[in-house]
Every structure is written in structure tokens, then in C-alpha cells.
XYZ file of C-alpha atoms in Angstrom:
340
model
C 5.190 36.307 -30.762
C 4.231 35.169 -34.283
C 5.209 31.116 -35.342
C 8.717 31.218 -37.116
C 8.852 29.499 -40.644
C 10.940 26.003 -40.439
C 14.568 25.919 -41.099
C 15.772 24.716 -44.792
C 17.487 21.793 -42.494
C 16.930 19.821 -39.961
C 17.303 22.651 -37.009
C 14.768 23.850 -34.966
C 14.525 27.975 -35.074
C 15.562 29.670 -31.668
C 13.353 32.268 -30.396
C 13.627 35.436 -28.475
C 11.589 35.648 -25.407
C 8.510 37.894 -26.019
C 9.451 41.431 -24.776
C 13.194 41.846 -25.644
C 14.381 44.419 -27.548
C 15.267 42.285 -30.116
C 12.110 40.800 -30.709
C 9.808 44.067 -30.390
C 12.119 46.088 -32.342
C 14.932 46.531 -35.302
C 17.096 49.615 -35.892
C 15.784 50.042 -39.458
C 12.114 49.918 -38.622
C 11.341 52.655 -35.702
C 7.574 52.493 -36.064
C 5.149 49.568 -34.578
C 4.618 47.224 -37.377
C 5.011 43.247 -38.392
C 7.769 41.460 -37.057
C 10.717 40.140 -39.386
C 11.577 36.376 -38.809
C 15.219 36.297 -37.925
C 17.502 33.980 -39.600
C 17.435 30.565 -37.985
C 20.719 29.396 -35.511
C 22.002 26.652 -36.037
C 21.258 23.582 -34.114
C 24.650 22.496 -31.574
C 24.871 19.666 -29.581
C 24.442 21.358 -25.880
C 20.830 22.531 -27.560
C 19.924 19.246 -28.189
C 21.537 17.861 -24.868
C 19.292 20.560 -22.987
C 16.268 19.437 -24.833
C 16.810 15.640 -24.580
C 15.673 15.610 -20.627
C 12.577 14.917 -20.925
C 13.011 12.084 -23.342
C 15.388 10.596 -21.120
C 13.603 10.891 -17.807
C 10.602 8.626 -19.935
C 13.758 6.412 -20.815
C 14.608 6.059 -17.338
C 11.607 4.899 -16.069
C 10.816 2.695 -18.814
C 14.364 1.408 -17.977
C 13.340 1.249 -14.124
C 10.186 -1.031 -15.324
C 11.964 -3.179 -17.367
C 14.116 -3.611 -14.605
C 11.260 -4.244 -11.859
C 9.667 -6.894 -14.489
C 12.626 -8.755 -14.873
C 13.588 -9.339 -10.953
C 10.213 -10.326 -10.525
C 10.812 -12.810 -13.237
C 13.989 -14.149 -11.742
C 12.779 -14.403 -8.412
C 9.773 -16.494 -9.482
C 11.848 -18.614 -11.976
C 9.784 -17.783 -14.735
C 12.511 -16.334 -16.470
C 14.255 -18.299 -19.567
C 17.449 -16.600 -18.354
C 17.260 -19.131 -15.079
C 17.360 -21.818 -17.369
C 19.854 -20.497 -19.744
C 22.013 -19.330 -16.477
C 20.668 -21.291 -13.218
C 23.212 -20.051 -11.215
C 21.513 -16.074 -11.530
C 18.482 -17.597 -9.822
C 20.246 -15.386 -7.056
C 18.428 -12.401 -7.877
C 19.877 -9.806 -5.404
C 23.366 -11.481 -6.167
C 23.194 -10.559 -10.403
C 20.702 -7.401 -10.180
C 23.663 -5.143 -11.778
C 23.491 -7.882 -14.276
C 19.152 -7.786 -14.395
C 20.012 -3.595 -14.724
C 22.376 -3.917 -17.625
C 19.385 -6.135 -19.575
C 17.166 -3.417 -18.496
C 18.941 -0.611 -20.283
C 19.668 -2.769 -23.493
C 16.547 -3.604 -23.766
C 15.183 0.245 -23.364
C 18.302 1.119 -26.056
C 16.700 -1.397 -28.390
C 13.035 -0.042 -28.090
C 14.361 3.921 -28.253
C 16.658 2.776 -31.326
C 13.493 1.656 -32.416
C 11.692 4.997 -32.167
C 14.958 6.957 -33.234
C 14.403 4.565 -36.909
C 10.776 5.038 -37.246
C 11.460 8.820 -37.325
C 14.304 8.966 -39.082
C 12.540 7.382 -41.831
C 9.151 8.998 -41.377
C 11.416 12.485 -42.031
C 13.766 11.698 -44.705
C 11.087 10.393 -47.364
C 7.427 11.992 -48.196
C 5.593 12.349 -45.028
C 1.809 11.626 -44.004
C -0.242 14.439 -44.543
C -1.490 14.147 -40.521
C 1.099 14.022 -38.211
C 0.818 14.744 -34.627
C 3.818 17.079 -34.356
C 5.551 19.467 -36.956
C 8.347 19.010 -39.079
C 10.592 20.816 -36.420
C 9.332 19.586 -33.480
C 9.881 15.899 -34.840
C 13.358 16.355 -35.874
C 14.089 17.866 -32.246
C 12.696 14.430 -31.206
C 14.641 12.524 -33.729
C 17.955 13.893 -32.400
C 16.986 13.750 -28.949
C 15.886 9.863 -29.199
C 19.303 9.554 -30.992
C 21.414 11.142 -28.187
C 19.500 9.405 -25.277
C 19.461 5.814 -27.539
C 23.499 6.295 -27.200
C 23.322 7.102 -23.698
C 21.175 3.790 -23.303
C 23.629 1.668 -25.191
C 26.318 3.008 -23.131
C 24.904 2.671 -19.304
C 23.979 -1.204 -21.028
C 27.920 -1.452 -21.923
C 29.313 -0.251 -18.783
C 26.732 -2.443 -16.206
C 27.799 -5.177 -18.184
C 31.833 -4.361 -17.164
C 31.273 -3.335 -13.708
C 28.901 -6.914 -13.577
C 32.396 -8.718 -14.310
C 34.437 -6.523 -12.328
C 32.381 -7.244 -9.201
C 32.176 -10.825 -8.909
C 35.547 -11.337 -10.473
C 37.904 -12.883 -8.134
C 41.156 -11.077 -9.348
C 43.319 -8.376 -7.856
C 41.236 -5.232 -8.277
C 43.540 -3.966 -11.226
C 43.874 -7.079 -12.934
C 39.585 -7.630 -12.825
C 39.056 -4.120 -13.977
C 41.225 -4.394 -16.776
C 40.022 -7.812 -17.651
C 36.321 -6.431 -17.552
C 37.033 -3.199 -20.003
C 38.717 -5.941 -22.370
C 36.003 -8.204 -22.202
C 33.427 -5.499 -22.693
C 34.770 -2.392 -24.805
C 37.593 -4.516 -26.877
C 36.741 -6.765 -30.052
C 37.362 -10.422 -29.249
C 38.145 -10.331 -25.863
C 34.726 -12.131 -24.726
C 35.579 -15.333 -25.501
C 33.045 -17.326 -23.490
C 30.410 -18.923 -25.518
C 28.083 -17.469 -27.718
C 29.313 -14.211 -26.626
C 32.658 -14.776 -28.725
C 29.893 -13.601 -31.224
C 27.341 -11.719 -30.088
C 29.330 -8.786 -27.906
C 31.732 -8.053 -31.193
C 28.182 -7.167 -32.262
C 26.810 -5.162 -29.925
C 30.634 -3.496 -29.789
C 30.121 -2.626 -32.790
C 26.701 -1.166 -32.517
C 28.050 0.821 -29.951
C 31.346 2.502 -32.085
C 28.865 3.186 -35.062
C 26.106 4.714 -33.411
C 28.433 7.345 -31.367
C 29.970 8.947 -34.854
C 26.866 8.765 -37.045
C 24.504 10.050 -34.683
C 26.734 13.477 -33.325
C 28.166 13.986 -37.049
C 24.756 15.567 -37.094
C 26.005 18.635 -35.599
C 29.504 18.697 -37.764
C 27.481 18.828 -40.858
C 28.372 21.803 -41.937
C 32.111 20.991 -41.752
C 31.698 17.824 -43.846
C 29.154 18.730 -46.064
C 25.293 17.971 -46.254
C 25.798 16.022 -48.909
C 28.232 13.774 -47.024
C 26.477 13.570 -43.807
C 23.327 12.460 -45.751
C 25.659 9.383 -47.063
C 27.122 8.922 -43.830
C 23.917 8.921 -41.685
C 21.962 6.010 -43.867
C 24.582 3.720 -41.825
C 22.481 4.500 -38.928
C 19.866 1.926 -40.004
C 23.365 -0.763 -39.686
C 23.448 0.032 -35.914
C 19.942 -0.757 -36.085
C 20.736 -4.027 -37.411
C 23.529 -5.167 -35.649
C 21.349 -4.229 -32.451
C 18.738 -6.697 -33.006
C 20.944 -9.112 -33.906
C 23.114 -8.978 -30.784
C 20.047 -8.731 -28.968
C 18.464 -11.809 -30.591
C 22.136 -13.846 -30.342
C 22.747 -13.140 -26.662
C 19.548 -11.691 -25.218
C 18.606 -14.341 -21.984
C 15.170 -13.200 -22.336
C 14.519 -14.307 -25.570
C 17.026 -17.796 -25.787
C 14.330 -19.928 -26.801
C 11.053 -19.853 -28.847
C 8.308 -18.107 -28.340
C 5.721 -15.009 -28.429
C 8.461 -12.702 -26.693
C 11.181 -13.245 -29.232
C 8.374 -13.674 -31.772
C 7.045 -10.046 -30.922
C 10.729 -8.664 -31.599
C 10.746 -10.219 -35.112
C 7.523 -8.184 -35.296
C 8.508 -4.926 -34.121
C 10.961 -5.172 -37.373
C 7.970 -5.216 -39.928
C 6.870 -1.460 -39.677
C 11.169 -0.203 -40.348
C 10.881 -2.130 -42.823
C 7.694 -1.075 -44.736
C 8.796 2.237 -44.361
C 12.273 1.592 -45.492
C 10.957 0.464 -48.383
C 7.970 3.230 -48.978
C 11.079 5.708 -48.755
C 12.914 3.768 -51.359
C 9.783 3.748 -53.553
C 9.057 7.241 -53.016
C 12.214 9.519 -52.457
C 11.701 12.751 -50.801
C 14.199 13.721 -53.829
C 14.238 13.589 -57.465
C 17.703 12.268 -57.806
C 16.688 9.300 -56.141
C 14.168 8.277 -58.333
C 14.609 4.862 -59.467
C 13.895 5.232 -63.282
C 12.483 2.436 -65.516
C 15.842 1.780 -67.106
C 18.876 3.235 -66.956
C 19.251 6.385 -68.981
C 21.746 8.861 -69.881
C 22.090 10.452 -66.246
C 22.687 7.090 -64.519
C 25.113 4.346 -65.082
C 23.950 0.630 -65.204
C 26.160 0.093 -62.506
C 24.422 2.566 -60.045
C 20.865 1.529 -61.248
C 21.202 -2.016 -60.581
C 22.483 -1.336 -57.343
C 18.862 0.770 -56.809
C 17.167 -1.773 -58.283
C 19.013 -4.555 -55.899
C 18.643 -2.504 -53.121
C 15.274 -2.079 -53.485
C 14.257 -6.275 -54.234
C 16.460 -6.544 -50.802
C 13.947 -4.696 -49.342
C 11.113 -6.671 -50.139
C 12.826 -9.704 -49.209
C 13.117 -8.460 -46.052
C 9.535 -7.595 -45.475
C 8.778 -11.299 -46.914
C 10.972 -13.121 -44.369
C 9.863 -11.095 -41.544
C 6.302 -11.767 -42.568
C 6.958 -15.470 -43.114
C 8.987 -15.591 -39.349
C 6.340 -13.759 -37.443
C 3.490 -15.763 -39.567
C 5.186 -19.662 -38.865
C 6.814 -18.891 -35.816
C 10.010 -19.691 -36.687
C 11.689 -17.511 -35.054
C 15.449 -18.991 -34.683
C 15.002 -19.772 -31.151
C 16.209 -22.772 -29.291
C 13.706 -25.164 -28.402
C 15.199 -27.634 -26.251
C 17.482 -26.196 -23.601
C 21.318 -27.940 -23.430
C 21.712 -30.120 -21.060
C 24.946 -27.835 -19.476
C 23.889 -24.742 -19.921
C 26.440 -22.940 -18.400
C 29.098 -24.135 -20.697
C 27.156 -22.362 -23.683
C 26.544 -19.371 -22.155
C 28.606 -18.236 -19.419
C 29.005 -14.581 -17.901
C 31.512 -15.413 -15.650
């Protein structure tokens, strides 16, 4: 069966297996000859669900490693969580704990991933890339759906981790858990009081933005294209939840240094796609003309000098090593970050 031509959007043309009637043959066109492309179907969410599997089996096991690496760690004391915790040197007693990291720290690299190709598609792209068009917007939705499925196993480890070594009546610690975990302000141990509003948040903002996807066409392209540059916010507020409260990375050094790092390349390409719009409209003219206020073009133009700010810092933290990390640990450190 011949190639189909790519969608106008982002959706990923269904074809008929080779052999059908449908495919071989059309009413109006009895006699062997070319086939016509069909129109393409729109993309749904159960597609995309279908196709995610193999993404999320990869997810799974990088998950699983993660996982492996950080028991080892625990058990060997060689973990900066066993000085930030010391009582989860008991690595069999706190592995639902050790799993929960795991998956946030798999949602943080696929979130990762889901950026890079969300910004490698919405601006000019390479002239070599090692999938098509289609085939890497299939991926960018499928990374999306599994990075929300990631955030959410990390969520709910962390709640059943309270619920099971709370010492409550079992109605009492489950409800206590879902507040601490799922409500805004209910942690209010430590730097937590912070740092899970944050990741709570992450969590609420990347379930709308990334399945409005699929309600486009209700809302409007135009809106969903508004609506889905938030995405790059959960982004954000990931790293910084990870950075405020990630064990792993409490104090200074090539680890936290390396995620500082990973932010450089989302942030190049942020700013090649504000310096080179897929679109005319959002062209950042010399001065503001006729067609655009002064108001929207200095909000371009600020957006843009953000931008390289951002690239600066990041160069400067990654380059100095200043990194924001603690380098003495407190002397009680269970009063300054406590789980239980």
C-alpha cells in the first residue's frame, strides 16, 4: 500500500490493511488503477493510549533501574538521602518510598523528552531527523500520556508510603495521606510545606493541557495552541519540586549539577523557536508597526531577553557549580525534612 501524505495537524493518518475492499477498490473507479489517499481520521485518545505501550514498557524498566540503583545506594549508605533521612537506612522498611523516587525521577526524564519534542515540532525543524513528522508527533503524545502516568504512580506511592507506616485508625491514615499528598497545603512538614504544593501543581496542569490535545477541535486550534505553551510551566514547576525536595540531590554536587544541565538544550531550543517561528505571525519585527501594538511587542521582545537570561544562568550554574545545593548537612536532619 502506497505512503499516505501527513495530516494538516498533528494526527497520524489511519490505514486500511492491504487487501480490504476499501483499500483495493472505490465505487467510482471499477478499473485497476492508482489508489486515492483517503481523508485522514482524526487522532482520539484510545489511539494514542493503544500506541503508548511500548513507550511505557521502556518507562517501566527505566523506572525498575532507577529503582534497583537507588536500594543499592541505601543499603550501602552512599545515598545523600541517608543523611538527609537516617532513619530510611532501613531499606526494605521505605522501598515503597525508594519506588515513589523511582517513578518521579523517570516522570522528570520522560517530561524531559515530551519538551524536547514538543519544541523540536512546533518551530522550524532540522532538515535530518530520524523519524517523520507523523511518527514524531505520535511519540510526542505518547511521551505526554505515559509522562502523566509517571507523575501519577510517583503521587500515589508517595500516599500509600504515609498510609502504611502511619499509626492511625485505617480511615483516619488514609484520609490523612490523600490530604497530605493530593490537597494544597496539607504537607506541612518541612521543606515539603513548599515543595509538594509544587509538584501538586505539576500534577493538576499537566493532566488538562496534555489530553486537551484530543478536544481540540471543540475549543479551537487556535485556543489549544495558547493553552498547550503552559505545558513548558509543568516543566518548570517539575524541576523545581524535584530540585526543592528531591533526597537524591539535597546537597552539592555533579548529580544535581547534571540536572541543571539537562535544562540547557530546552532552553536553546526554546529560544531558537522564539527566534525562528514556524509562523509568520510570530515574527518578532524590528519595531512595532501598524499590525502590532507596543504593548504586545514588548512583551515578545521581554519574552524573548527572558530567554537568554535563562540560557546565561544555566550556563553560569553548570559552569561555577553553584548549583543551590546544601553543603553542610543540619545537624537534626529529621526536623528539616521529615516524611513521617
Amino acid at each position: 500500500m502506497t505512503n499516505q501524505p501527513p495530516a494538516p495537524e498533528p494526527a497520524a493518518a489511519a490505514e486500511l490493511p492491504t487487501g480490504s475492499p476499501e483499500a483495493d477498490a472505490t465505487p467510482d473507479a471499477p478499473l485497476p488503477g492508482p489508489r486515492q489517499p483517503r481523508p485522514a481520521q482524526r487522532t482520539t485518545l484510545r489511539s494514542d493510549l493503544r500506541a503508548s505501550w511500548p513507550d511505557g514498557l521502556v518507562a517501566l524498566l527505566v523506572t525498575a533501574a532507577v529503582f534497583v540503583l537507588l536500594y543499592i545506594r541505601i543499603r550501602n549508605k552512599t545515598s545523600s538521602t541517608v543523611s538527609v533521612m537516617p532513619f530510611m537506612a532501613d531499606a526494605g522498611g521505605f522501598w515503597m518510598y525508594f519506588l515513589s523516587q523511582a517513578f518521579g525521577w523517570s516522570a522528570l526524564l520522560w517530561a524531559w523528552g515530551t519538551v524536547i519534542l514538543g519544541l523540536l515540532l512546533s518551530g522550524r525543524r532540522p532538515g535530518r531527523l530520524p523519524l517523520s513528522g507523523p511518527r514524531l508527533e505520535r511519540l510526542h503524545r505518547t511521551t505526554s500520556l505515559n509522562t502523566i502516568a509517571l507523575i501519577t504512580a510517583h503521587a500515589l506511592l508517595f500516599g500509600a508510603e504515609l498510609f502504611r507506616h502511619s499509626t492511625d485508625a485505617w480511615n483516619s491514615a488514609l484520609g490523612t495521606a490523600f490530604v497530605e499528598t493530593f490537597v494544597p497545603g496539607g504537607y506541612t512538614s518541612g521543606t515539603g510545606q513548599i515543595a509538594i504544593p509544587i509538584g501538586q501543581a505539576a500534577l493538576y496542569l499537566a493532566i488538562p493541557l496534555g489530553l486537551l490535545f484530543y478536544v481540540r477541535h471543540r475549543i479551537g486550534p487556535k485556543t489549544w495552541r495558547v493553552l498547550h505553551r503552559f505545558v513548558i510551566v509543568v516543566y518548570v514547576l517539575s524541576v523545581w519540586h524535584t530540585l526543592l525536595y528531591g533526597t537524591n540531590v539535597w546537597y552539592d554536587g555533579w548529580f544535581r549539577t547534571s540536572v541543571w544541565l539537562l535544562q540547557l538544550p530546552i532552553a536553546a531550543l526554546l529560544l531558537v523557536r522564539l527566534l525562528r517561528p514556524a509562523r509568520r505571525s510570530e515574527k518578532l519585527p524590528l519595531s512595532p508597526g501598524a499590525t502590532a501594538s507596543r504593548t504586545g511587542w514588548a512583551l515578545r521582545l521581554g519574552g524573548r531577553l527572558a530567554v537568554v537570561g535563562v540560557v546565561v544562568a544555566l550556563v553560569v550554574v553548570v559552569v561555577s557549580g553553584s548549583d543551590g545545593g546544601r553543603t553542610v548537612p543540619p545537624d537534626d536532619t529529621s526536623s528539616s525534612h521529615n516524611h513521617d
